[in-house]
CSV table of N, CA and C in Angstrom, one decimal:
chain,number,residue,atom,x,y,z
A,1,ASN,N,109.8,105.0,113.5
A,1,ASN,CA,110.8,104.1,113.1
A,1,ASN,C,110.1,103.0,112.2
A,2,VAL,N,110.6,102.9,111.0
A,2,VAL,CA,110.1,101.9,110.0
A,2,VAL,C,111.0,100.8,109.9
A,3,THR,N,110.5,99.5,110.1
A,3,THR,CA,111.3,98.3,110.0
A,3,THR,C,111.3,97.7,108.6
A,4,ASP,N,110.2,97.9,107.9
A,4,ASP,CA,110.1,97.3,106.5
A,4,ASP,C,111.1,98.0,105.6
A,5,ASN,N,111.6,97.2,104.7
A,5,ASN,CA,112.6,97.7,103.8
A,5,ASN,C,112.1,97.6,102.4
A,6,ILE,N,111.5,98.7,101.8
A,6,ILE,CA,111.1,98.7,100.5
A,6,ILE,C,111.7,100.0,99.8
A,7,LYS,N,111.7,100.0,98.5
A,7,LYS,CA,112.1,101.2,97.8
A,7,LYS,C,111.0,102.2,97.7
A,8,VAL,N,111.2,103.4,98.2
A,8,VAL,CA,110.1,104.4,98.3
A,8,VAL,C,109.7,104.9,96.9
A,9,GLU,N,108.4,105.0,96.7
A,9,GLU,CA,107.9,105.7,95.5
A,9,GLU,C,107.1,107.0,96.0
A,10,TRP,N,106.4,106.9,97.1
A,10,TRP,CA,105.6,108.0,97.5
A,10,TRP,C,105.4,107.9,99.0
A,11,VAL,N,105.4,109.1,99.7
A,11,VAL,CA,105.2,109.1,101.1
A,11,VAL,C,104.1,110.0,101.5
A,12,GLU,N,103.2,109.6,102.3
A,12,GLU,CA,102.1,110.4,102.9
A,12,GLU,C,102.3,110.6,104.4
A,13,VAL,N,102.0,111.8,104.8
A,13,VAL,CA,102.1,112.2,106.2
A,13,VAL,C,100.8,112.8,106.6
A,14,THR,N,100.1,112.2,107.6
A,14,THR,CA,98.9,112.7,108.1
A,14,THR,C,99.1,113.4,109.5
A,15,ILE,N,98.7,114.6,109.6
A,15,ILE,CA,98.9,115.4,110.8
A,15,ILE,C,97.5,115.9,111.3
A,16,ASP,N,97.2,115.6,112.5
A,16,ASP,CA,96.0,116.0,113.2
A,16,ASP,C,96.4,117.0,114.3
A,17,ASN,N,96.0,118.3,114.1
A,17,ASN,CA,96.4,119.3,115.0
A,17,ASN,C,95.3,120.3,115.2
A,18,ASP,N,94.9,120.6,116.5
A,18,ASP,CA,93.8,121.4,116.8
A,18,ASP,C,94.2,122.9,117.0
A,19,ASN,N,95.3,123.3,116.5
A,19,ASN,CA,95.7,124.7,116.6
A,19,ASN,C,94.7,125.6,115.8
A,20,SER,N,94.3,126.7,116.4
A,20,SER,CA,93.3,127.5,115.7
A,20,SER,C,93.9,128.2,114.5
A,21,ARG,N,95.2,128.2,114.4
A,21,ARG,CA,95.9,128.8,113.2
A,21,ARG,C,96.8,127.8,112.6
A,22,SER,N,96.3,126.8,112.0
A,22,SER,CA,97.1,125.7,111.4
A,22,SER,C,98.1,126.2,110.3
A,23,SER,N,97.8,127.3,109.7
A,23,SER,CA,98.6,127.9,108.7
A,23,SER,C,99.9,128.6,109.2
A,24,ASP,N,100.1,128.6,110.5
A,24,ASP,CA,101.2,129.2,111.1
A,24,ASP,C,102.5,128.4,111.0
A,25,TYR,N,102.4,127.1,110.5
A,25,TYR,CA,103.5,126.2,110.5
A,25,TYR,C,104.2,126.1,109.2
A,26,ASP,N,105.5,125.9,109.4
A,26,ASP,CA,106.3,125.3,108.3
A,26,ASP,C,106.4,123.8,108.7
A,27,ILE,N,106.2,122.9,107.8
A,27,ILE,CA,106.3,121.5,108.1
A,27,ILE,C,107.3,120.8,107.2
A,28,TYR,N,108.2,120.0,107.8
A,28,TYR,CA,109.3,119.3,107.1
A,28,TYR,C,109.2,117.8,107.3
A,29,LEU,N,109.6,117.0,106.3
A,29,LEU,CA,109.7,115.6,106.5
A,29,LEU,C,111.2,115.2,106.2
A,30,LYS,N,111.8,114.4,107.0
A,30,LYS,CA,113.2,114.0,106.8
A,30,LYS,C,113.2,112.4,106.8
A,31,SER,N,113.8,111.9,105.7
A,31,SER,CA,113.9,110.4,105.6
A,31,SER,C,115.1,109.9,106.4
A,32,PRO,N,115.2,108.6,106.6
A,32,PRO,CA,116.3,108.0,107.2
A,32,PRO,C,117.7,108.3,106.5
A,33,GLN,N,117.6,108.5,105.2
A,33,GLN,CA,118.8,108.8,104.5
A,33,GLN,C,119.2,110.3,104.5
A,34,GLY,N,118.4,111.1,105.1
A,34,GLY,CA,118.7,112.5,105.3
A,34,GLY,C,118.1,113.5,104.4
A,35,THR,N,117.3,112.9,103.4
A,35,THR,CA,116.6,113.8,102.5
A,35,THR,C,115.5,114.6,103.2
A,36,THR,N,115.5,115.9,103.1
A,36,THR,CA,114.5,116.7,103.8
A,36,THR,C,113.7,117.5,102.8
A,37,VAL,N,112.4,117.5,103.0
A,37,VAL,CA,111.5,118.2,102.1
A,37,VAL,C,110.5,119.0,102.9
A,38,MET,N,110.2,120.2,102.4
A,38,MET,CA,109.2,121.0,103.1
A,38,MET,C,107.9,120.6,102.5
A,39,LEU,N,107.0,120.2,103.4
A,39,LEU,CA,105.6,119.8,103.0
A,39,LEU,C,104.7,121.0,103.0
A,40,MET,N,105.0,122.0,103.8
A,40,MET,CA,104.1,123.2,103.9
A,40,MET,C,104.9,124.4,104.4
A,41,VAL,N,104.6,125.5,103.8
A,41,VAL,CA,105.2,126.8,104.2
A,41,VAL,C,104.1,127.6,104.9
A,42,HIS,N,104.4,128.3,106.0
A,42,HIS,CA,103.4,129.0,106.7
A,42,HIS,C,102.8,130.1,105.8
A,43,GLY,N,101.6,130.5,106.1
A,43,GLY,CA,101.0,131.6,105.3
A,43,GLY,C,99.6,131.8,105.8
A,44,SER,N,98.9,132.7,105.1
A,44,SER,CA,97.5,133.0,105.5
A,44,SER,C,96.5,132.0,104.9
A,45,ASN,N,95.5,131.7,105.6
A,45,ASN,CA,94.4,130.7,105.2
A,45,ASN,C,93.2,131.2,105.9
A,46,SER,N,92.1,131.3,105.1
A,46,SER,CA,90.8,131.8,105.7
A,46,SER,C,90.2,130.7,106.6
A,47,VAL,N,90.5,129.5,106.4
A,47,VAL,CA,90.0,128.4,107.3
A,47,VAL,C,91.0,128.2,108.4
A,48,THR,N,90.6,128.5,109.6
A,48,THR,CA,91.6,128.6,110.6
A,48,THR,C,92.1,127.3,111.2
A,49,ASP,N,91.2,126.3,111.4
A,49,ASP,CA,91.6,125.1,112.0
A,49,ASP,C,91.5,123.9,111.1
A,50,TRP,N,92.0,124.1,109.9
A,50,TRP,CA,91.8,123.1,108.8
A,50,TRP,C,92.5,121.8,109.0
A,51,MET,N,93.5,121.8,109.9
A,51,MET,CA,94.3,120.5,110.2
A,51,MET,C,93.5,119.7,111.3
A,52,ASN,N,92.6,120.3,112.0
A,52,ASN,CA,91.8,119.6,113.0
A,52,ASN,C,91.0,118.4,112.4
A,53,GLY,N,91.3,117.2,112.8
A,53,GLY,CA,90.6,116.0,112.2
A,53,GLY,C,91.6,115.3,111.3
A,54,GLY,N,92.7,115.9,111.0
A,54,GLY,CA,93.7,115.2,110.1
A,54,GLY,C,93.8,115.8,108.8
A,55,TRP,N,95.0,116.1,108.3
A,55,TRP,CA,95.3,116.6,107.0
A,55,TRP,C,96.4,115.8,106.4
A,56,ARG,N,96.3,115.3,105.2
A,56,ARG,CA,97.3,114.5,104.5
A,56,ARG,C,98.2,115.3,103.6
A,57,PHE,N,99.5,115.2,103.8
A,57,PHE,CA,100.5,115.8,102.9
A,57,PHE,C,101.2,114.6,102.2
A,58,SER,N,101.7,114.9,101.0
A,58,SER,CA,102.4,113.8,100.3
A,58,SER,C,103.5,114.3,99.5
A,59,THR,N,104.5,113.4,99.2
A,59,THR,CA,105.6,113.8,98.4
A,59,THR,C,106.3,112.6,97.7
A,60,PRO,N,106.8,112.8,96.5
A,60,PRO,CA,107.6,111.7,95.8
A,60,PRO,C,109.1,112.0,96.0
A,61,ALA,N,109.5,112.9,96.9
A,61,ALA,CA,110.9,113.4,97.0
A,61,ALA,C,111.9,112.4,97.4
A,62,MET,N,111.4,111.3,98.0
A,62,MET,CA,112.3,110.3,98.5
A,62,MET,C,112.4,109.1,97.6
A,63,LEU,N,112.1,109.3,96.3
A,63,LEU,CA,112.0,108.2,95.3
A,63,LEU,C,113.2,107.4,95.3
A,64,ASP,N,113.0,106.0,95.4
A,64,ASP,CA,114.1,105.0,95.4
A,64,ASP,C,115.0,104.9,96.6
A,65,GLU,N,114.6,105.7,97.6
A,65,GLU,CA,115.4,105.5,98.9
A,65,GLU,C,114.8,104.3,99.6
A,66,ASP,N,115.6,103.7,100.6
A,66,ASP,CA,115.2,102.6,101.4
A,66,ASP,C,114.2,103.2,102.5
A,67,SER,N,113.2,102.5,102.8
A,67,SER,CA,112.2,102.9,103.7
A,67,SER,C,112.6,102.7,105.2
A,68,ASN,N,113.5,101.8,105.4
A,68,ASN,CA,113.7,101.4,106.8
A,68,ASN,C,114.6,102.5,107.5
A,69,GLY,N,114.2,102.7,108.8
A,69,GLY,CA,115.0,103.7,109.6
A,69,GLY,C,114.0,104.7,110.2
A,70,THR,N,114.6,105.7,110.8
A,70,THR,CA,113.8,106.7,111.5
A,70,THR,C,113.4,107.9,110.6
A,71,TRP,N,112.1,108.1,110.4
A,71,TRP,CA,111.6,109.2,109.7
A,71,TRP,C,111.2,110.3,110.7
A,72,LYS,N,111.5,111.5,110.4
A,72,LYS,CA,111.2,112.6,111.3
A,72,LYS,C,110.3,113.7,110.6
A,73,VAL,N,109.3,114.2,111.4
A,73,VAL,CA,108.5,115.3,111.0
A,73,VAL,C,108.7,116.4,111.9
A,74,LYS,N,108.9,117.6,111.3
A,74,LYS,CA,109.1,118.8,112.2
A,74,LYS,C,108.0,119.8,111.8
A,75,LEU,N,107.3,120.3,112.9
A,75,LEU,CA,106.4,121.4,112.7
A,75,LEU,C,107.0,122.6,113.4
A,76,ASP,N,107.3,123.6,112.6
A,76,ASP,CA,107.9,124.8,113.1
A,76,ASP,C,106.9,125.9,113.1
A,77,ASP,N,106.4,126.3,114.3
A,77,ASP,CA,105.4,127.3,114.5
A,77,ASP,C,106.0,128.7,114.3
A,78,LYS,N,105.7,129.3,113.2
A,78,LYS,CA,106.3,130.6,112.8
A,78,LYS,C,105.6,131.8,113.4
A,79,VAL,N,104.4,131.7,114.0
A,79,VAL,CA,103.7,132.8,114.5
A,79,VAL,C,103.3,132.5,115.9
A,80,SER,N,103.7,133.3,116.9
A,80,SER,CA,103.3,133.1,118.3
A,80,SER,C,101.9,133.6,118.6
A,81,GLY,N,101.4,133.1,119.7
A,81,GLY,CA,100.1,133.6,120.2
A,81,GLY,C,99.0,132.5,120.1
A,82,ASN,N,99.2,131.5,119.3
A,82,ASN,CA,98.2,130.4,119.3
A,82,ASN,C,98.9,129.1,119.6
A,83,SER,N,98.1,128.2,120.1
A,83,SER,CA,98.7,126.9,120.5
A,83,SER,C,97.7,125.8,120.1
A,84,GLY,N,98.3,124.6,120.1
A,84,GLY,CA,97.4,123.4,119.7
A,84,GLY,C,98.1,122.1,120.1
A,85,THR,N,97.4,121.1,120.0
A,85,THR,CA,97.9,119.7,120.3
A,85,THR,C,98.1,118.9,119.1
A,86,VAL,N,99.2,118.4,118.9
A,86,VAL,CA,99.5,117.5,117.7
A,86,VAL,C,99.3,116.1,118.2
A,87,LYS,N,98.3,115.4,117.5
A,87,LYS,CA,98.1,114.0,117.8
A,87,LYS,C,99.2,113.1,117.1
A,88,PRO,N,99.3,111.8,117.5
A,88,PRO,CA,100.3,111.0,116.8
A,88,PRO,C,100.3,111.2,115.3
A,89,ILE,N,101.4,111.4,114.7
A,89,ILE,CA,101.6,111.6,113.2
A,89,ILE,C,101.7,110.3,112.6
A,90,GLN,N,100.9,110.1,111.4
A,90,GLN,CA,101.0,108.9,110.7
A,90,GLN,C,101.8,109.1,109.4
A,91,ILE,N,102.6,108.1,109.1
A,91,ILE,CA,103.4,108.1,107.9
A,91,ILE,C,103.1,106.8,107.1
A,92,LYS,N,102.7,106.9,105.9
A,92,LYS,CA,102.4,105.8,105.0
A,92,LYS,C,103.4,105.9,103.8
A,93,ILE,N,104.1,104.8,103.6
A,93,ILE,CA,105.1,104.7,102.6
A,93,ILE,C,104.6,103.7,101.5
A,94,TYR,N,104.6,104.2,100.3
A,94,TYR,CA,104.3,103.4,99.1
A,94,TYR,C,105.5,103.0,98.4
A,95,GLY,N,105.6,101.8,97.9
A,95,GLY,CA,106.8,101.4,97.2
A,95,GLY,C,106.8,100.0,96.8
A,96,HIS,N,108.0,99.5,96.5
A,96,HIS,CA,108.1,98.1,96.0
A,96,HIS,C,109.4,97.5,96.6
């Protein structure tokens, strides 16, 4: 939940996940105004645990929206058989 009210220019989402198959996820970000953007589509990747330690995704898709409200991140595991722990997700909003 973001209490500051600025006009969004850019949003960064940092996800730290120790799943041995980080590329099994579809990842979505939803703004308080309802704009939803896909940050990642699942697929193959030769580096298996690349999200371990934190990986930053970013988007300008919420340009000029108000920052205050509840932001949601959804990780949709598209391939069964592997598991992992998601640490607290960090969202950083740039704007004016």
